[in-house]
Short mmCIF file of C-alpha atoms and ligand atoms in Angstrom, two decimals:
data_model
loop_
_atom_site.label_atom_id
_atom_site.label_comp_id
_atom_site.label_asym_id
_atom_site.label_seq_id
_atom_site.Cartn_x
_atom_site.Cartn_y
_atom_site.Cartn_z
CA MET A 710 27.90 79.64 -12.33
CA ARG A 711 28.78 83.16 -15.59
CA ILE A 712 31.93 83.00 -17.62
CA GLY A 713 33.57 85.88 -18.69
CA GLU A 714 36.78 86.40 -20.62
CA ASP A 715 38.82 88.73 -21.31
CA ASN A 716 41.90 88.86 -24.50
CA PHE A 717 44.55 90.52 -23.30
CA ASP A 718 46.86 89.78 -26.48
CA PHE A 719 50.38 91.99 -26.84
CA GLN A 720 50.61 93.59 -30.62
CA ASN A 721 53.70 94.05 -31.40
CA GLU A 722 52.72 96.89 -34.25
CA GLY A 723 56.14 98.42 -34.93
CA MET A 724 58.15 96.37 -32.67
CA LYS A 725 61.35 95.00 -34.95
CA MET A 726 61.42 91.94 -32.47
CA GLY A 727 60.14 88.50 -32.70
CA ILE A 728 59.21 88.21 -29.11
CA GLU A 729 55.37 88.49 -27.68
CA PHE A 730 54.16 88.45 -24.65
CA LYS A 731 50.46 86.88 -25.04
CA ARG A 732 48.43 85.89 -22.51
CA ARG A 733 44.77 85.32 -22.08
CA LEU A 734 42.72 85.78 -19.11
CA GLN A 735 38.93 84.20 -18.36
CA GLN A 736 36.58 84.74 -16.17
CA THR A 737 34.06 82.90 -13.21
CA THR A 738 32.18 83.79 -10.61
CA ILE A 739 30.79 81.53 -8.28
CA LEU A 740 29.55 81.39 -4.65
CA ASP A 741 32.10 81.95 -1.86
CA PRO A 742 31.12 79.74 1.40
CA GLN A 743 33.36 81.95 3.28
CA ARG A 744 31.46 85.11 2.65
CA GLU A 745 27.78 83.93 3.14
CA TYR A 746 27.27 82.26 -0.59
CA GLN A 747 28.08 86.41 -1.98
CA GLU A 748 28.87 86.19 -5.11
CA LYS A 749 33.32 86.18 -5.65
CA THR A 750 34.90 86.39 -9.66
CA LEU A 751 37.95 84.14 -9.90
CA THR A 752 40.40 84.69 -12.33
CA LEU A 753 42.84 82.60 -14.83
CA GLU A 754 46.09 83.61 -16.55
CA THR A 755 47.10 81.04 -19.51
CA ARG A 756 50.45 82.86 -20.13
CA TRP A 757 52.21 81.45 -23.90
CA ASP A 758 56.25 80.49 -23.85
CA PRO A 759 57.39 84.05 -26.09
CA LEU A 760 60.02 80.60 -27.47
CA THR A 761 58.02 76.73 -27.25
CA LYS A 762 54.28 78.48 -27.67
CA ARG A 763 53.45 76.18 -24.60
CA THR A 764 50.85 77.30 -22.32
CA ALA A 765 51.25 77.95 -18.82
CA ARG A 766 48.58 78.33 -16.60
CA VAL A 767 48.70 80.81 -13.26
CA LEU A 768 46.56 81.04 -10.72
CA ASP A 769 48.20 84.39 -8.37
CA LEU A 770 47.69 83.54 -4.97
CA PRO A 771 47.29 86.32 -2.73
CA ILE A 772 50.66 84.48 -0.50
CA ARG A 773 53.32 85.97 0.15
CA LYS A 774 55.43 82.69 1.78
CA LEU A 775 54.05 79.29 1.52
CA ASP A 776 54.19 78.08 5.67
CA ARG A 777 57.15 76.74 7.26
CA LEU A 778 58.02 72.43 6.65
CA ASP A 779 59.84 70.58 9.31
CA MET A 780 62.93 69.47 7.28
CA ASP A 781 64.08 67.84 9.55
CA GLU A 782 61.80 65.38 10.80
CA PHE A 783 61.24 64.54 6.64
CA LEU A 784 64.61 64.04 5.96
CA GLY A 785 64.90 61.86 8.78
CA ARG A 786 62.11 59.68 7.85
CA ALA A 787 64.98 58.48 5.29
CA GLY A 788 67.64 57.75 7.50
CA ASP A 789 67.70 54.41 8.30
CA VAL A 790 68.74 54.15 4.51
CA GLN A 791 71.76 53.61 3.67
CA CYS A 792 73.49 56.47 1.06
CA PRO A 793 75.47 55.35 -2.14
CA PHE A 794 76.91 58.40 -1.91
CA CYS A 795 78.46 59.00 0.91
CA SER A 796 82.75 58.25 1.48
CA ASP A 797 82.12 54.64 2.37
CA SER A 798 79.06 53.26 0.14
CA LEU A 799 81.09 55.41 -2.95
CA GLU A 800 84.34 53.92 -2.75
CA LYS A 801 82.59 50.42 -2.10
CA LEU A 802 79.26 50.29 -4.01
CA THR A 803 79.25 52.62 -7.31
CA PRO A 804 79.82 52.03 -10.79
CA ARG A 805 82.78 52.65 -12.70
CA PHE A 806 83.62 53.54 -16.23
CA THR A 807 85.79 51.81 -18.49
CA GLY A 808 89.50 52.30 -18.10
CA ASP A 809 89.47 53.48 -21.97
CA PHE A 810 86.71 55.73 -21.33
CA ILE A 811 88.34 57.57 -18.37
CA GLN A 812 91.56 56.04 -17.12
CA GLY A 813 90.62 55.87 -12.63
CA GLY A 814 86.94 54.82 -14.34
CA LYS A 815 86.07 58.15 -12.24
CA PHE A 816 86.28 61.79 -12.32
CA GLN A 817 87.86 63.70 -9.10
CA PHE A 818 87.77 66.70 -8.03
CA GLY A 819 88.67 67.42 -4.27
CA GLU A 820 85.36 66.49 -2.52
CA VAL A 821 83.24 65.70 -5.90
CA CYS A 822 83.13 62.88 -7.73
CA VAL A 823 81.83 62.02 -11.31
CA PHE A 824 80.92 57.98 -12.01
CA PRO A 825 78.07 56.27 -14.47
CA ASN A 826 75.00 56.44 -13.33
CA ARG A 827 73.62 52.51 -13.02
CA LEU A 828 70.29 53.64 -14.70
CA LEU A 829 70.68 54.56 -19.10
CA PHE A 830 68.75 57.68 -19.22
CA ASP A 831 70.70 58.56 -22.28
CA LYS A 832 74.34 57.19 -24.57
CA TYR A 833 75.70 58.93 -21.55
CA CYS A 834 75.10 59.48 -17.86
CA ALA A 835 76.70 60.69 -14.82
CA VAL A 836 76.09 61.29 -11.49
CA THR A 837 78.30 63.81 -9.78
CA VAL A 838 78.68 63.94 -6.27
CA LEU A 839 79.07 67.31 -4.88
CA THR A 840 80.80 66.86 -1.78
CA GLU A 841 81.21 64.34 0.97
CA THR A 842 78.48 65.70 3.61
CA HIS A 843 75.81 63.98 2.69
CA HIS A 844 72.60 67.46 3.63
CA VAL A 845 74.05 70.11 2.88
CA PRO A 846 70.81 72.55 2.81
CA LEU A 847 69.87 75.59 1.07
CA SER A 848 71.54 78.36 3.00
CA ASP A 849 75.01 76.12 3.64
CA PHE A 850 75.97 75.88 -0.55
CA THR A 851 78.76 77.95 -1.42
CA GLU A 852 79.73 79.30 -4.75
CA GLU A 853 83.07 76.95 -4.53
CA LEU A 854 81.07 74.01 -3.77
CA LEU A 855 78.78 74.46 -6.85
CA PHE A 856 81.35 76.04 -9.03
CA ASN A 857 83.18 72.72 -8.25
CA GLY A 858 80.44 70.47 -9.09
CA PHE A 859 79.92 72.44 -12.56
CA SER A 860 83.25 72.28 -13.67
CA THR A 861 84.31 69.02 -13.22
CA ALA A 862 80.71 67.59 -15.54
CA GLN A 863 81.85 70.62 -17.44
CA VAL A 864 85.25 67.99 -17.97
CA PHE A 865 83.84 65.00 -18.13
CA LEU A 866 81.03 66.18 -21.07
CA ARG A 867 84.74 66.97 -22.95
CA ARG A 868 85.02 63.67 -22.46
CA VAL A 869 82.28 62.77 -23.94
CA VAL A 870 82.19 64.57 -26.83
CA GLU A 871 86.54 64.02 -27.50
CA VAL A 872 85.41 59.99 -27.87
CA ASP A 873 82.06 60.35 -29.30
CA SER A 874 81.21 61.73 -32.78
CA THR A 875 77.35 60.85 -32.63
CA VAL A 876 76.88 62.72 -29.25
CA ARG A 877 74.99 66.15 -29.94
CA PHE A 878 72.79 66.72 -27.05
CA PHE A 879 73.55 67.12 -23.64
CA SER A 880 72.67 68.98 -20.38
CA ILE A 881 73.80 68.91 -17.37
CA ASN A 882 70.30 68.40 -14.51
CA TRP A 883 70.05 68.34 -10.37
CA ASN A 884 66.62 66.83 -8.60
CA TYR A 885 67.48 68.39 -5.45
CA LEU A 886 65.94 66.76 -2.01
CA PRO A 887 63.20 63.65 -2.68
CA MET A 888 59.94 66.80 -3.18
CA SER A 889 61.35 67.05 -6.56
CA GLY A 890 61.95 63.15 -7.84
CA GLY A 891 65.44 63.40 -6.33
CA SER A 892 66.17 59.85 -4.72
CA VAL A 893 69.08 60.51 -2.68
CA ILE A 894 69.58 63.28 -0.03
CA HIS A 895 73.32 63.10 -0.66
CA PRO A 896 74.06 66.70 -3.08
CA HIS A 897 74.25 65.17 -7.01
CA PHE A 898 73.39 66.42 -10.53
CA GLN A 899 73.05 64.75 -13.24
CA ILE A 900 74.56 64.89 -16.47
CA ILE A 901 72.91 63.11 -19.43
CA GLY A 902 74.51 62.97 -23.59
CA GLY A 903 73.46 61.68 -26.60
CA GLU A 904 72.62 61.32 -30.55
CA LEU A 905 68.35 62.32 -29.13
CA PRO A 906 67.33 65.29 -26.92
CA THR A 907 64.76 66.25 -24.65
CA ASN A 908 61.49 67.38 -26.46
CA HIS A 909 62.02 70.12 -24.40
CA GLN A 910 65.65 71.12 -25.82
CA TRP A 911 64.70 70.01 -28.75
CA GLU A 912 61.78 73.10 -28.69
CA LEU A 913 64.59 76.12 -26.94
CA ILE A 914 66.62 74.46 -29.73
CA LEU A 915 64.05 74.73 -33.37
CA GLY A 916 62.14 77.72 -31.67
CA GLY A 917 65.78 79.71 -31.34
CA ARG A 918 66.31 78.45 -35.06
CA ASN A 919 63.16 79.39 -35.83
CA TYR A 920 64.05 82.71 -34.62
CA GLN A 921 66.66 83.42 -35.76
CA ARG A 922 65.75 82.35 -39.51
CA ARG A 923 62.38 84.74 -39.48
CA TRP A 924 64.46 87.64 -36.95
CA ARG A 925 68.38 87.58 -38.19
CA LYS A 926 69.17 87.78 -34.00
CA SER A 927 69.62 85.28 -31.22
CA TYR A 928 66.07 84.54 -29.17
CA TRP A 929 67.93 85.00 -26.17
CA ASP A 930 69.82 87.85 -26.81
CA GLU A 931 66.31 89.50 -28.24
CA LEU A 932 64.51 88.33 -25.20
CA ILE A 933 67.22 89.65 -23.24
CA LEU A 934 66.73 93.14 -24.21
CA LYS A 935 63.09 92.96 -24.02
CA GLU A 936 62.58 92.04 -20.87
CA LYS A 937 65.62 94.67 -19.64
CA GLU A 938 63.44 97.43 -20.90
CA LEU A 939 60.21 96.64 -19.51
CA GLY A 940 62.15 95.47 -16.45
CA GLU A 941 59.02 93.29 -14.71
CA ARG A 942 60.08 90.47 -14.49
CA TYR A 943 64.22 91.06 -15.22
CA ILE A 944 65.77 89.77 -11.74
CA GLY A 945 68.94 90.72 -12.78
CA ALA A 946 73.24 90.18 -14.40
CA VAL A 947 75.48 88.40 -12.48
CA GLY A 948 79.13 88.59 -14.38
CA ASN A 949 78.16 86.89 -18.09
CA THR A 950 75.18 85.56 -16.78
CA VAL A 951 71.22 87.31 -16.49
CA TRP A 952 68.25 86.28 -14.82
CA LEU A 953 64.88 86.08 -15.14
CA THR A 954 62.41 85.31 -14.12
CA SER A 955 60.24 82.98 -16.59
CA TYR A 956 56.90 84.25 -18.16
CA ALA A 957 54.97 80.95 -18.50
CA PRO A 958 55.38 79.70 -15.89
CA ARG A 959 56.33 75.94 -14.87
CA GLY A 960 55.96 76.34 -10.90
CA PHE A 961 55.92 77.55 -7.15
CA VAL A 962 59.19 79.42 -8.58
CA ASP A 963 60.49 79.90 -12.33
CA ILE A 964 63.74 80.80 -13.09
CA MET A 965 66.23 81.30 -15.79
CA ALA A 966 69.73 82.04 -16.17
CA ILE A 967 70.98 83.42 -19.80
CA PHE A 968 74.68 82.62 -20.09
CA ARG A 969 75.76 85.32 -22.51
CA GLU A 970 76.78 84.52 -26.34
CA ARG A 971 77.61 81.14 -25.31
CA ARG A 972 76.32 78.06 -26.93
CA SER A 973 77.60 75.15 -25.84
CA ILE A 974 78.09 74.07 -22.00
CA ILE A 975 81.57 72.87 -23.27
CA ASP A 976 82.00 76.91 -24.56
CA LEU A 977 81.45 78.18 -21.18
CA SER A 978 84.52 79.79 -18.81
CA ASP A 979 85.03 78.98 -15.64
CA GLN A 980 84.68 82.01 -14.45
CA ASP A 981 80.61 81.88 -16.43
CA LEU A 982 80.44 79.04 -13.97
CA ARG A 983 81.44 80.83 -11.18
CA ASP A 984 79.04 83.46 -12.08
CA PHE A 985 76.62 81.44 -12.19
CA SER A 986 77.29 79.45 -9.08
CA LEU A 987 77.22 82.96 -7.15
CA GLY A 988 73.75 83.31 -9.12
CA LEU A 989 72.64 80.44 -7.54
CA ILE A 990 73.32 81.08 -3.75
CA LYS A 991 71.53 83.85 -4.16
CA ALA A 992 68.39 82.51 -5.74
CA PHE A 993 68.64 79.90 -2.66
CA HIS A 994 68.76 82.84 -0.19
CA TYR A 995 65.81 83.38 -1.48
CA PHE A 996 64.18 80.50 -1.47
CA HIS A 997 65.64 79.69 1.76
CA ASP A 998 63.64 82.94 3.27
CA PHE A 999 60.54 82.18 1.28
CA ASN A 1000 60.40 78.50 2.80
CA HIS A 1001 60.70 76.95 -1.13
CA TYR A 1002 62.74 73.99 0.13
CA SER A 1003 63.50 72.16 -3.44
CA PHE A 1004 64.01 71.97 -7.23
CA ASN A 1005 64.49 70.95 -10.68
CA LEU A 1006 67.42 72.67 -12.06
CA THR A 1007 68.56 71.71 -15.93
CA LEU A 1008 71.15 73.63 -17.81
CA TYR A 1009 70.55 73.34 -21.61
CA SER A 1010 73.58 73.54 -23.75
CA GLY A 1011 72.37 73.64 -27.80
CA GLU A 1012 73.05 71.35 -30.58
CA TYR A 1013 77.19 70.59 -30.32
CA ASN A 1014 78.80 72.31 -32.53
CA GLN A 1015 75.96 73.14 -35.20
CA GLY A 1016 76.52 77.00 -35.44
CA ASP A 1017 73.71 77.62 -34.11
CA SER A 1018 72.24 80.91 -32.36
CA PHE A 1019 70.82 78.94 -28.91
CA TRP A 1020 72.48 81.05 -25.88
CA VAL A 1021 72.82 77.98 -22.81
CA ASN A 1022 70.36 78.34 -20.24
CA ALA A 1023 69.71 76.62 -17.01
CA ARG A 1024 65.64 76.83 -15.63
CA ILE A 1025 65.08 76.08 -12.29
CA VAL A 1026 62.03 75.28 -11.00
CA THR A 1027 61.41 74.63 -6.82
CA ARG A 1028 58.92 72.04 -6.06
CA ARG A 1029 56.77 70.93 -2.55
CA PHE A 1030 54.51 69.15 -1.06
CA LEU A 1031 51.07 69.96 -1.56
CA PRO A 1032 48.41 71.32 1.76
CA PRO A 1033 46.94 69.47 4.28
CA VAL A 1034 47.85 65.45 3.05
CA GLY A 1035 51.40 66.49 1.18
CA ALA A 1036 50.09 65.72 -2.33
CA SER A 1037 52.42 66.25 -5.37
CA ASP A 1038 52.52 69.85 -7.03
CA VAL A 1039 52.96 67.44 -10.72
CA SER A 1040 49.20 66.37 -10.94
CA TYR A 1041 47.14 65.41 -13.78
CA PHE A 1042 47.99 68.45 -15.72
CA GLU A 1043 51.71 68.38 -16.35
CA LYS A 1044 50.92 64.43 -16.39
CA LEU A 1045 49.49 64.52 -19.33
CA HIS A 1046 48.38 67.24 -20.71
CA GLY A 1047 52.08 68.21 -21.01
CA GLU A 1048 50.69 71.87 -19.52
CA THR A 1049 52.34 73.73 -16.14
CA ILE A 1050 50.83 75.61 -13.14
CA GLY A 1051 51.62 78.75 -11.32
CA TYR A 1052 50.70 79.98 -7.96
CA LYS A 1053 53.31 82.92 -8.11
CA ASN A 1054 52.67 85.98 -10.46
CA PRO A 1055 56.50 86.39 -12.28
CA GLU A 1056 56.31 90.00 -12.49
CA ARG A 1057 55.21 90.07 -8.45
CA LEU A 1058 58.29 87.02 -8.14
CA CYS A 1059 60.90 89.38 -9.75
CA GLU A 1060 60.77 92.12 -7.28
CA GLU A 1061 60.43 89.89 -3.70
CA MET A 1062 64.16 88.17 -5.39
CA ARG A 1063 65.38 91.64 -7.08
CA GLY A 1064 66.50 92.61 -3.71
CA TYR A 1065 68.90 89.57 -3.58
CA PHE A 1066 71.19 89.65 -6.56
ZN1 LIG B 2255 74.78 60.70 2.10
#
């Protein structure tokens, strides 16, 4: 085996901007059993996230579409488990907030319902059930359904910061279907808020703070400018939201949505949430057409009331079981090395997704 190395680090000479798209290629040669053991060169690309400087590995597999999965069969396996978020159970089995915090014990808006999570992942931890429908395939989500969910989650967070001034960090999160870690099929968000950030949320906040200190500009503003100028990962804009493929991917499909000039989820207008919901619907159409069935989503907020140059942003990473035995797509890399693997070049992904925006 021969190991070669090429360094493709980008220099920012002459650029009045701190965004750096750094990457490195490493190659090795193997003898390929599928080609009578002739030599074959394999390439690994390592990319540094331009904000957090964390590395991600990109194996640009020559696959356009993933194989179809029989989702009816897959979801049918959970058929006998009673769903806690279908209407009957929701009324009888789900916890409620105390009356001094939220009158009536829960927030209800149309079919959307916000109530406490049984498991306390943060000081405030709520579930937002989006609809009375037990399973909504990606192709059936509507802008209205998502908007109602996000705006009700936002009302909850507004109440949290109103009653508890120690809460400085919060986010809205979504594990869609069990492949992404979702333990209930029924569509629901998890809202978390408390005194401590998660690791990645803190990296975003600190990274943005450091960038502002050094370059006197908002990192997210500069990222949008740079990505638009390069045109390689800029998917498009929907109103006040800008959609990009992530330079250092954390999964099969990894996309970002950035809300211009918004520091906190609390600050988002109804129109911002409608823009985001519509952008998600466009992304879902791509996921559906390219056989991505499941995803993780987080909507990150900056540290509340700190006056940072943080811009609210979302990250959506698709998840799936790996053939042929249905293995998890999270392995020792993610669990024990804090390293992520992407299987498609973000620039190729952007080309595919652009037609949907
Ligand atoms: Zn249900």
